[in-house]
mmCIF file of C-alpha atoms in Angstrom:
data_model
loop_
_atom_site.group_PDB
_atom_site.id
_atom_site.type_symbol
_atom_site.label_atom_id
_atom_site.label_comp_id
_atom_site.label_asym_id
_atom_site.label_seq_id
_atom_site.Cartn_x
_atom_site.Cartn_y
_atom_site.Cartn_z
ATOM 1 C CA MET A 820 0.000 0.000 0.000
ATOM 2 C CA ARG A 821 2.837 2.376 0.864
ATOM 3 C CA ASN A 822 4.450 1.699 -2.525
ATOM 4 C CA LEU A 823 1.156 2.416 -4.276
ATOM 5 C CA VAL A 824 0.843 5.750 -2.509
ATOM 6 C CA LEU A 825 4.415 6.596 -3.498
ATOM 7 C CA ILE A 826 3.702 5.773 -7.135
ATOM 8 C CA VAL A 827 0.572 7.923 -7.095
ATOM 9 C CA LEU A 828 2.511 10.829 -5.603
ATOM 10 C CA VAL A 829 5.268 10.533 -8.199
ATOM 11 C CA VAL A 830 2.780 10.334 -11.084
ATOM 12 C CA THR A 831 0.797 13.280 -9.715
ATOM 13 C CA SER A 832 3.952 15.336 -9.261
ATOM 14 C CA PHE A 833 5.050 14.550 -12.818
ATOM 15 C CA ALA A 834 1.668 15.503 -14.225
ATOM 16 C CA THR A 835 1.541 18.829 -12.445
ATOM 17 C CA ALA A 836 5.119 19.662 -13.419
ATOM 18 C CA GLN A 837 4.351 19.970 -17.134
ATOM 19 C CA SER A 838 4.394 23.279 -18.959
ATOM 20 C CA LYS A 839 1.106 25.114 -19.249
ATOM 21 C CA VAL A 840 -0.532 27.525 -21.649
ATOM 22 C CA ILE A 841 -3.398 29.693 -20.399
ATOM 23 C CA GLU A 842 -5.340 31.581 -23.047
ATOM 24 C CA SER A 843 -7.177 34.892 -23.039
ATOM 25 C CA LEU A 844 -6.650 36.158 -19.514
ATOM 26 C CA THR A 845 -7.453 39.818 -18.897
ATOM 27 C CA MET A 846 -5.981 42.931 -17.348
ATOM 28 C CA THR A 847 -7.998 46.081 -16.730
ATOM 29 C CA SER A 848 -6.362 49.107 -18.328
ATOM 30 C CA LYS A 849 -7.181 52.491 -16.849
ATOM 31 C CA LEU A 850 -5.407 54.244 -19.724
ATOM 32 C CA LEU A 851 -7.511 52.539 -22.384
ATOM 33 C CA ASN A 852 -10.601 52.047 -20.244
ATOM 34 C CA THR A 853 -10.960 48.471 -21.405
ATOM 35 C CA GLN A 854 -9.896 44.888 -20.754
ATOM 36 C CA ILE A 855 -6.603 43.827 -22.314
ATOM 37 C CA LYS A 856 -6.445 40.160 -23.243
ATOM 38 C CA TYR A 857 -3.268 38.132 -23.019
ATOM 39 C CA SER A 858 -2.134 34.515 -23.003
ATOM 40 C CA VAL A 859 0.753 33.032 -21.059
ATOM 41 C CA TYR A 860 3.141 30.109 -21.394
ATOM 42 C CA LEU A 861 4.483 28.811 -18.076
ATOM 43 C CA PRO A 862 7.453 26.432 -18.301
ATOM 44 C CA GLU A 863 7.697 23.041 -16.669
ATOM 45 C CA ASN A 864 8.064 23.219 -12.885
ATOM 46 C CA TYR A 865 6.892 26.844 -12.747
ATOM 47 C CA GLU A 866 4.121 25.942 -10.326
ATOM 48 C CA ASN A 867 6.288 23.526 -8.344
ATOM 49 C CA SER A 868 9.127 25.916 -7.574
ATOM 50 C CA ASN A 869 9.820 29.302 -6.051
ATOM 51 C CA GLN A 870 12.329 30.468 -8.636
ATOM 52 C CA ASN A 871 11.885 33.542 -10.815
ATOM 53 C CA PHE A 872 12.012 33.105 -14.593
ATOM 54 C CA PRO A 873 13.120 35.227 -17.550
ATOM 55 C CA VAL A 874 10.299 36.646 -19.650
ATOM 56 C CA VAL A 875 9.651 37.109 -23.357
ATOM 57 C CA TYR A 876 6.809 39.322 -24.553
ATOM 58 C CA LEU A 877 5.663 37.759 -27.828
ATOM 59 C CA LEU A 878 3.578 39.988 -30.098
ATOM 60 C CA ASN A 879 1.043 39.035 -32.762
ATOM 61 C CA GLY A 880 0.603 40.509 -36.227
ATOM 62 C CA LEU A 881 -2.146 42.576 -37.846
ATOM 63 C CA PHE A 882 -5.619 41.034 -37.534
ATOM 64 C CA GLY A 883 -4.257 38.525 -35.013
ATOM 65 C CA ASN A 884 -4.787 38.221 -31.280
ATOM 66 C CA GLU A 885 -3.337 36.801 -28.079
ATOM 67 C CA THR A 886 -3.935 33.194 -29.170
ATOM 68 C CA ASP A 887 -2.193 33.276 -32.573
ATOM 69 C CA TRP A 888 1.180 32.012 -31.416
ATOM 70 C CA ILE A 889 -0.535 29.177 -29.560
ATOM 71 C CA LYS A 890 -3.033 28.070 -32.211
ATOM 72 C CA GLN A 891 -1.026 28.735 -35.362
ATOM 73 C CA GLY A 892 2.542 29.122 -34.173
ATOM 74 C CA ASP A 893 2.896 25.840 -32.243
ATOM 75 C CA LEU A 894 4.397 27.836 -29.391
ATOM 76 C CA LYS A 895 3.963 25.225 -26.663
ATOM 77 C CA GLN A 896 5.388 22.349 -28.675
ATOM 78 C CA ILE A 897 8.325 24.386 -29.967
ATOM 79 C CA THR A 898 9.216 25.892 -26.594
ATOM 80 C CA ASP A 899 8.784 22.611 -24.701
ATOM 81 C CA SER A 900 11.086 20.862 -27.166
ATOM 82 C CA LEU A 901 13.782 23.545 -26.940
ATOM 83 C CA ILE A 902 13.720 23.492 -23.142
ATOM 84 C CA LYS A 903 13.773 19.700 -22.917
ATOM 85 C CA ARG A 904 16.805 19.577 -25.216
ATOM 86 C CA ASP A 905 18.500 22.237 -23.052
ATOM 87 C CA GLU A 906 18.773 24.542 -26.059
ATOM 88 C CA ILE A 907 17.056 27.408 -24.227
ATOM 89 C CA ILE A 908 16.565 28.211 -20.577
ATOM 90 C CA PRO A 909 13.053 27.870 -19.080
ATOM 91 C CA MET A 910 11.152 31.123 -19.548
ATOM 92 C CA VAL A 911 7.726 32.667 -19.171
ATOM 93 C CA ILE A 912 6.213 33.869 -22.450
ATOM 94 C CA ILE A 913 3.519 36.548 -22.415
ATOM 95 C CA MET A 914 1.337 37.169 -25.474
ATOM 96 C CA PRO A 915 -0.763 40.366 -25.308
ATOM 97 C CA ASP A 916 -3.475 41.112 -27.855
ATOM 98 C CA GLY A 917 -2.006 43.761 -30.155
ATOM 99 C CA ASP A 918 -5.500 45.087 -30.901
ATOM 100 C CA ASP A 919 -4.308 46.114 -34.415
ATOM 101 C CA ARG A 920 -2.828 49.300 -32.927
ATOM 102 C CA LEU A 921 0.742 48.836 -34.231
ATOM 103 C CA TYR A 922 1.822 48.750 -30.550
ATOM 104 C CA MET A 923 1.759 52.559 -30.555
ATOM 105 C CA ASN A 924 -0.185 55.481 -29.137
ATOM 106 C CA LYS A 925 -2.851 56.954 -31.396
ATOM 107 C CA GLU A 926 -1.802 60.448 -32.476
ATOM 108 C CA ASP A 927 -4.790 62.190 -30.866
ATOM 109 C CA GLU A 928 -3.993 60.501 -27.512
ATOM 110 C CA THR A 929 -7.421 58.836 -27.386
ATOM 111 C CA TYR A 930 -5.893 55.342 -27.300
ATOM 112 C CA PRO A 931 -2.371 55.297 -25.806
ATOM 113 C CA TYR A 932 -1.650 51.606 -26.437
ATOM 114 C CA GLU A 933 2.126 51.969 -26.166
ATOM 115 C CA ASP A 934 1.855 53.742 -22.815
ATOM 116 C CA MET A 935 -0.437 50.970 -21.624
ATOM 117 C CA ILE A 936 2.102 48.284 -22.526
ATOM 118 C CA ILE A 937 5.003 50.047 -20.826
ATOM 119 C CA THR A 938 3.366 51.576 -17.746
ATOM 120 C CA GLU A 939 0.486 49.192 -17.025
ATOM 121 C CA PHE A 940 0.826 45.811 -18.697
ATOM 122 C CA ILE A 941 4.473 44.979 -18.036
ATOM 123 C CA PRO A 942 4.304 45.992 -14.343
ATOM 124 C CA PHE A 943 1.051 44.024 -13.992
ATOM 125 C CA VAL A 944 2.531 40.882 -15.528
ATOM 126 C CA GLU A 945 5.744 41.074 -13.553
ATOM 127 C CA GLN A 946 3.858 41.414 -10.304
ATOM 128 C CA LYS A 947 1.451 38.589 -11.120
ATOM 129 C CA TYR A 948 4.081 36.057 -12.247
ATOM 130 C CA ARG A 949 7.475 35.105 -10.841
ATOM 131 C CA ILE A 950 9.561 37.001 -13.365
ATOM 132 C CA LYS A 951 13.084 38.343 -13.057
ATOM 133 C CA SER A 952 13.103 42.125 -13.036
ATOM 134 C CA GLU A 953 16.517 42.803 -14.605
ATOM 135 C CA LYS A 954 16.755 44.141 -18.163
ATOM 136 C CA LYS A 955 18.969 41.194 -19.103
ATOM 137 C CA PHE A 956 16.114 38.770 -18.467
ATOM 138 C CA ARG A 957 13.377 40.761 -20.231
ATOM 139 C CA ALA A 958 13.013 40.326 -23.996
ATOM 140 C CA ILE A 959 10.427 41.118 -26.652
ATOM 141 C CA SER A 960 9.660 39.420 -29.941
ATOM 142 C CA GLY A 961 6.945 39.224 -32.570
ATOM 143 C CA LEU A 962 5.908 38.781 -36.172
ATOM 144 C CA SER A 963 5.015 41.323 -38.880
ATOM 145 C CA MET A 964 3.251 44.214 -37.079
ATOM 146 C CA GLY A 965 4.495 42.614 -33.875
ATOM 147 C CA GLY A 966 7.999 42.271 -35.285
ATOM 148 C CA ALA A 967 8.158 45.998 -35.941
ATOM 149 C CA GLY A 968 6.593 46.571 -32.535
ATOM 150 C CA SER A 969 9.179 44.428 -30.791
ATOM 151 C CA LEU A 970 12.120 46.135 -32.497
ATOM 152 C CA ARG A 971 10.757 49.643 -31.991
ATOM 153 C CA LEU A 972 9.811 49.145 -28.342
ATOM 154 C CA ALA A 973 13.103 47.445 -27.487
ATOM 155 C CA LEU A 974 15.203 50.140 -29.154
ATOM 156 C CA LYS A 975 13.088 53.008 -27.833
ATOM 157 C CA TYR A 976 12.996 51.642 -24.272
ATOM 158 C CA ASP A 977 16.569 50.370 -24.250
ATOM 159 C CA SER A 978 16.774 50.531 -20.459
ATOM 160 C CA LEU A 979 13.853 48.086 -20.210
ATOM 161 C CA PHE A 980 14.611 45.324 -22.721
ATOM 162 C CA GLY A 981 17.787 43.297 -23.025
ATOM 163 C CA ALA A 982 16.962 41.619 -26.321
ATOM 164 C CA CYS A 983 14.516 41.631 -29.201
ATOM 165 C CA ALA A 984 13.721 39.252 -32.053
ATOM 166 C CA GLY A 985 11.616 40.454 -34.962
ATOM 167 C CA PHE A 986 10.217 38.088 -37.575
ATOM 168 C CA SER A 987 9.137 39.464 -40.982
ATOM 169 C CA SER A 988 8.935 42.835 -39.272
ATOM 170 C CA GLY A 989 6.646 45.527 -40.681
ATOM 171 C CA ILE A 990 9.493 47.811 -41.709
ATOM 172 C CA SER A 991 9.339 49.990 -44.828
ATOM 173 C CA THR A 992 11.734 52.533 -46.229
ATOM 174 C CA GLU A 993 10.494 56.098 -46.526
ATOM 175 C CA GLU A 994 10.386 55.666 -50.286
ATOM 176 C CA GLU A 995 8.098 52.660 -49.888
ATOM 177 C CA ILE A 996 5.793 54.554 -47.529
ATOM 178 C CA LEU A 997 5.485 57.464 -49.955
ATOM 179 C CA SER A 998 4.695 55.200 -52.915
ATOM 180 C CA GLU A 999 2.461 52.701 -51.113
ATOM 181 C CA ASP A 1000 -0.995 52.007 -52.515
ATOM 182 C CA GLN A 1001 -3.473 54.443 -50.955
ATOM 183 C CA GLU A 1002 -5.831 51.809 -49.582
ATOM 184 C CA SER A 1003 -2.967 49.832 -48.078
ATOM 185 C CA PHE A 1004 -1.409 52.937 -46.531
ATOM 186 C CA ASP A 1005 -4.702 54.185 -45.084
ATOM 187 C CA SER A 1006 -5.723 50.812 -43.647
ATOM 188 C CA TYR A 1007 -2.396 50.375 -41.838
ATOM 189 C CA PHE A 1008 -1.090 53.768 -40.793
ATOM 190 C CA GLY A 1009 -4.575 55.186 -40.345
ATOM 191 C CA ARG A 1010 -4.809 53.068 -37.193
ATOM 192 C CA ILE A 1011 -2.321 55.345 -35.424
ATOM 193 C CA SER A 1012 -2.540 58.466 -37.577
ATOM 194 C CA PRO A 1013 -6.082 59.277 -38.765
ATOM 195 C CA SER A 1014 -4.775 62.625 -40.045
ATOM 196 C CA ALA A 1015 -2.659 60.746 -42.594
ATOM 197 C CA ILE A 1016 -5.613 58.976 -44.213
ATOM 198 C CA GLY A 1017 -5.956 59.993 -47.839
ATOM 199 C CA SER A 1018 -2.644 61.861 -47.856
ATOM 200 C CA LYS A 1019 -0.021 61.591 -50.556
ATOM 201 C CA GLY A 1020 3.702 62.259 -50.799
ATOM 202 C CA ASN A 1021 5.440 63.846 -47.834
ATOM 203 C CA ASP A 1022 2.085 64.655 -46.227
ATOM 204 C CA ARG A 1023 1.997 61.003 -45.244
ATOM 205 C CA LEU A 1024 4.932 61.522 -42.905
ATOM 206 C CA THR A 1025 2.961 62.695 -39.906
ATOM 207 C CA PRO A 1026 4.656 62.656 -36.492
ATOM 208 C CA ALA A 1027 2.952 59.326 -35.709
ATOM 209 C CA VAL A 1028 4.104 57.709 -38.954
ATOM 210 C CA LYS A 1029 7.640 58.964 -38.339
ATOM 211 C CA ALA A 1030 7.512 57.601 -34.790
ATOM 212 C CA TYR A 1031 6.560 54.173 -36.180
ATOM 213 C CA ASP A 1032 9.638 54.106 -38.430
ATOM 214 C CA VAL A 1033 12.284 51.765 -36.964
ATOM 215 C CA LEU A 1034 14.809 52.956 -39.565
ATOM 216 C CA ARG A 1035 14.345 56.565 -38.477
ATOM 217 C CA LEU A 1036 14.762 55.504 -34.837
ATOM 218 C CA VAL A 1037 18.015 53.674 -35.578
ATOM 219 C CA ASN A 1038 19.428 56.627 -37.489
ATOM 220 C CA SER A 1039 18.463 59.254 -34.919
ATOM 221 C CA LYS A 1040 19.265 57.599 -31.601
ATOM 222 C CA ASP A 1041 22.614 57.411 -29.824
ATOM 223 C CA PRO A 1042 24.278 54.219 -31.160
ATOM 224 C CA ASP A 1043 25.752 53.490 -27.752
ATOM 225 C CA ARG A 1044 22.245 53.199 -26.333
ATOM 226 C CA LEU A 1045 21.151 50.880 -29.144
ATOM 227 C CA LYS A 1046 24.188 48.676 -28.538
ATOM 228 C CA THR A 1047 22.837 47.771 -25.101
ATOM 229 C CA VAL A 1048 20.026 45.764 -26.741
ATOM 230 C CA HIS A 1049 20.742 42.410 -28.385
ATOM 231 C CA ILE A 1050 19.043 42.479 -31.807
ATOM 232 C CA TYR A 1051 17.875 39.609 -33.999
ATOM 233 C CA PHE A 1052 15.574 39.779 -37.014
ATOM 234 C CA ASP A 1053 14.785 37.751 -40.107
ATOM 235 C CA CYS A 1054 12.701 37.932 -43.261
ATOM 236 C CA GLY A 1055 11.706 35.673 -46.140
ATOM 237 C CA ASP A 1056 13.251 36.312 -49.532
ATOM 238 C CA ASP A 1057 9.774 36.331 -51.099
ATOM 239 C CA ASP A 1058 8.268 38.606 -48.434
ATOM 240 C CA PHE A 1059 6.960 42.048 -49.444
ATOM 241 C CA LEU A 1060 8.890 43.419 -46.436
ATOM 242 C CA THR A 1061 12.291 42.254 -47.695
ATOM 243 C CA ILE A 1062 13.510 45.734 -48.669
ATOM 244 C CA GLY A 1063 12.748 47.357 -45.318
ATOM 245 C CA ASN A 1064 14.343 44.544 -43.312
ATOM 246 C CA SER A 1065 17.416 44.535 -45.544
ATOM 247 C CA GLN A 1066 17.707 48.301 -45.097
ATOM 248 C CA LEU A 1067 17.591 47.859 -41.318
ATOM 249 C CA HIS A 1068 20.499 45.429 -41.590
ATOM 250 C CA ILE A 1069 22.420 47.975 -43.701
ATOM 251 C CA ASP A 1070 21.711 50.872 -41.338
ATOM 252 C CA LEU A 1071 22.705 48.896 -38.242
ATOM 253 C CA THR A 1072 25.888 47.735 -39.980
ATOM 254 C CA LYS A 1073 26.845 51.286 -40.985
ATOM 255 C CA LYS A 1074 26.473 52.385 -37.361
ATOM 256 C CA ALA A 1075 28.472 49.372 -36.125
ATOM 257 C CA ILE A 1076 25.549 48.190 -33.991
ATOM 258 C CA PRO A 1077 25.874 44.438 -33.348
ATOM 259 C CA HIS A 1078 22.938 42.388 -34.572
ATOM 260 C CA GLU A 1079 21.942 39.122 -36.218
ATOM 261 C CA PHE A 1080 20.013 39.212 -39.504
ATOM 262 C CA ARG A 1081 18.790 36.197 -41.453
ATOM 263 C CA MET A 1082 17.293 36.222 -44.939
ATOM 264 C CA ARG A 1083 15.733 32.811 -45.470
ATOM 265 C CA ASP A 1084 13.712 31.118 -48.145
ATOM 266 C CA GLY A 1085 10.086 31.899 -47.414
ATOM 267 C CA ASN A 1086 7.110 34.202 -47.549
ATOM 268 C CA HIS A 1087 4.955 36.188 -45.115
ATOM 269 C CA ASP A 1088 3.204 33.230 -43.521
ATOM 270 C CA TRP A 1089 3.042 30.851 -40.563
ATOM 271 C CA GLU A 1090 5.256 28.291 -42.253
ATOM 272 C CA PHE A 1091 8.044 30.854 -42.084
ATOM 273 C CA TRP A 1092 7.238 32.087 -38.558
ATOM 274 C CA ARG A 1093 7.126 28.597 -37.071
ATOM 275 C CA GLU A 1094 10.726 28.257 -38.240
ATOM 276 C CA SER A 1095 11.607 31.741 -36.964
ATOM 277 C CA LEU A 1096 10.412 31.173 -33.409
ATOM 278 C CA PRO A 1097 13.077 28.580 -32.413
ATOM 279 C CA SER A 1098 15.858 30.804 -33.804
ATOM 280 C CA GLY A 1099 14.522 33.840 -31.987
ATOM 281 C CA LEU A 1100 14.115 32.051 -28.663
ATOM 282 C CA LEU A 1101 17.575 30.501 -28.980
ATOM 283 C CA PHE A 1102 19.098 33.936 -29.635
ATOM 284 C CA ILE A 1103 17.234 35.469 -26.688
ATOM 285 C CA SER A 1104 18.182 32.625 -24.348
ATOM 286 C CA GLN A 1105 21.859 32.963 -25.240
ATOM 287 C CA THR A 1106 21.821 36.689 -24.433
ATOM 288 C CA MET A 1107 20.360 35.890 -21.016
ATOM 289 C CA LEU A 1108 23.110 33.379 -20.269
ATOM 290 C CA ASN A 1109 26.020 35.640 -21.263
#
């Protein structure tokens, strides 16, 4: 009987020690006056230990939500496999709903999404979960709109994030922005800059559109500050965002800012991003160990 009890305890302990994904939790935002949805990945043994874990904020793309990386990106399977093979350290992964806001404040200040992320959401998460508070152990990543968001937020708030990994990031050169199809431009940048809707030429470069521009940020900010963030990004060679991502690589190289850039065979789709995620997490994990 004693042996049976021991077996039951061991089996129960093993079962409860597995990693866990919890979808569509909520945080009340006073800034936005609404509920912010997010999902979370908790590594194996999170609930059976008292240790604090590194954190990665993983952002979704346009028209996505807080469940995309779980349902389409195979996040749990990929992360579990990397951890079990000791390729990455155990980490908490937080996936907020990007709400199609480009991870920025709206220009008229009616919907300060970026401020919410920095001043409300991150403090909320890091109080709720056992997460290490040092910059070195806080990273941000994402795809497409979320890739641009991860790069821009990490480089803008360089004292907050130790690493970033952008996949197929929504980066365009100024020339591309000025020549972009009107409907495409309005439907994307109009989300943060309503005053830019319908504009042409240089009139498109409103303060909000300029603030979105990762290339402008890289070329205007003190390189020594940017060098404190470990940077990784990739893009498919058939992706419509190839030019912007390649230009980011060129601009960072000219300024002697260390980074890792990968141009791989692929398009702007989940097949590509499911291959990007392991590389991004591996890069982030290595920066946390060094």
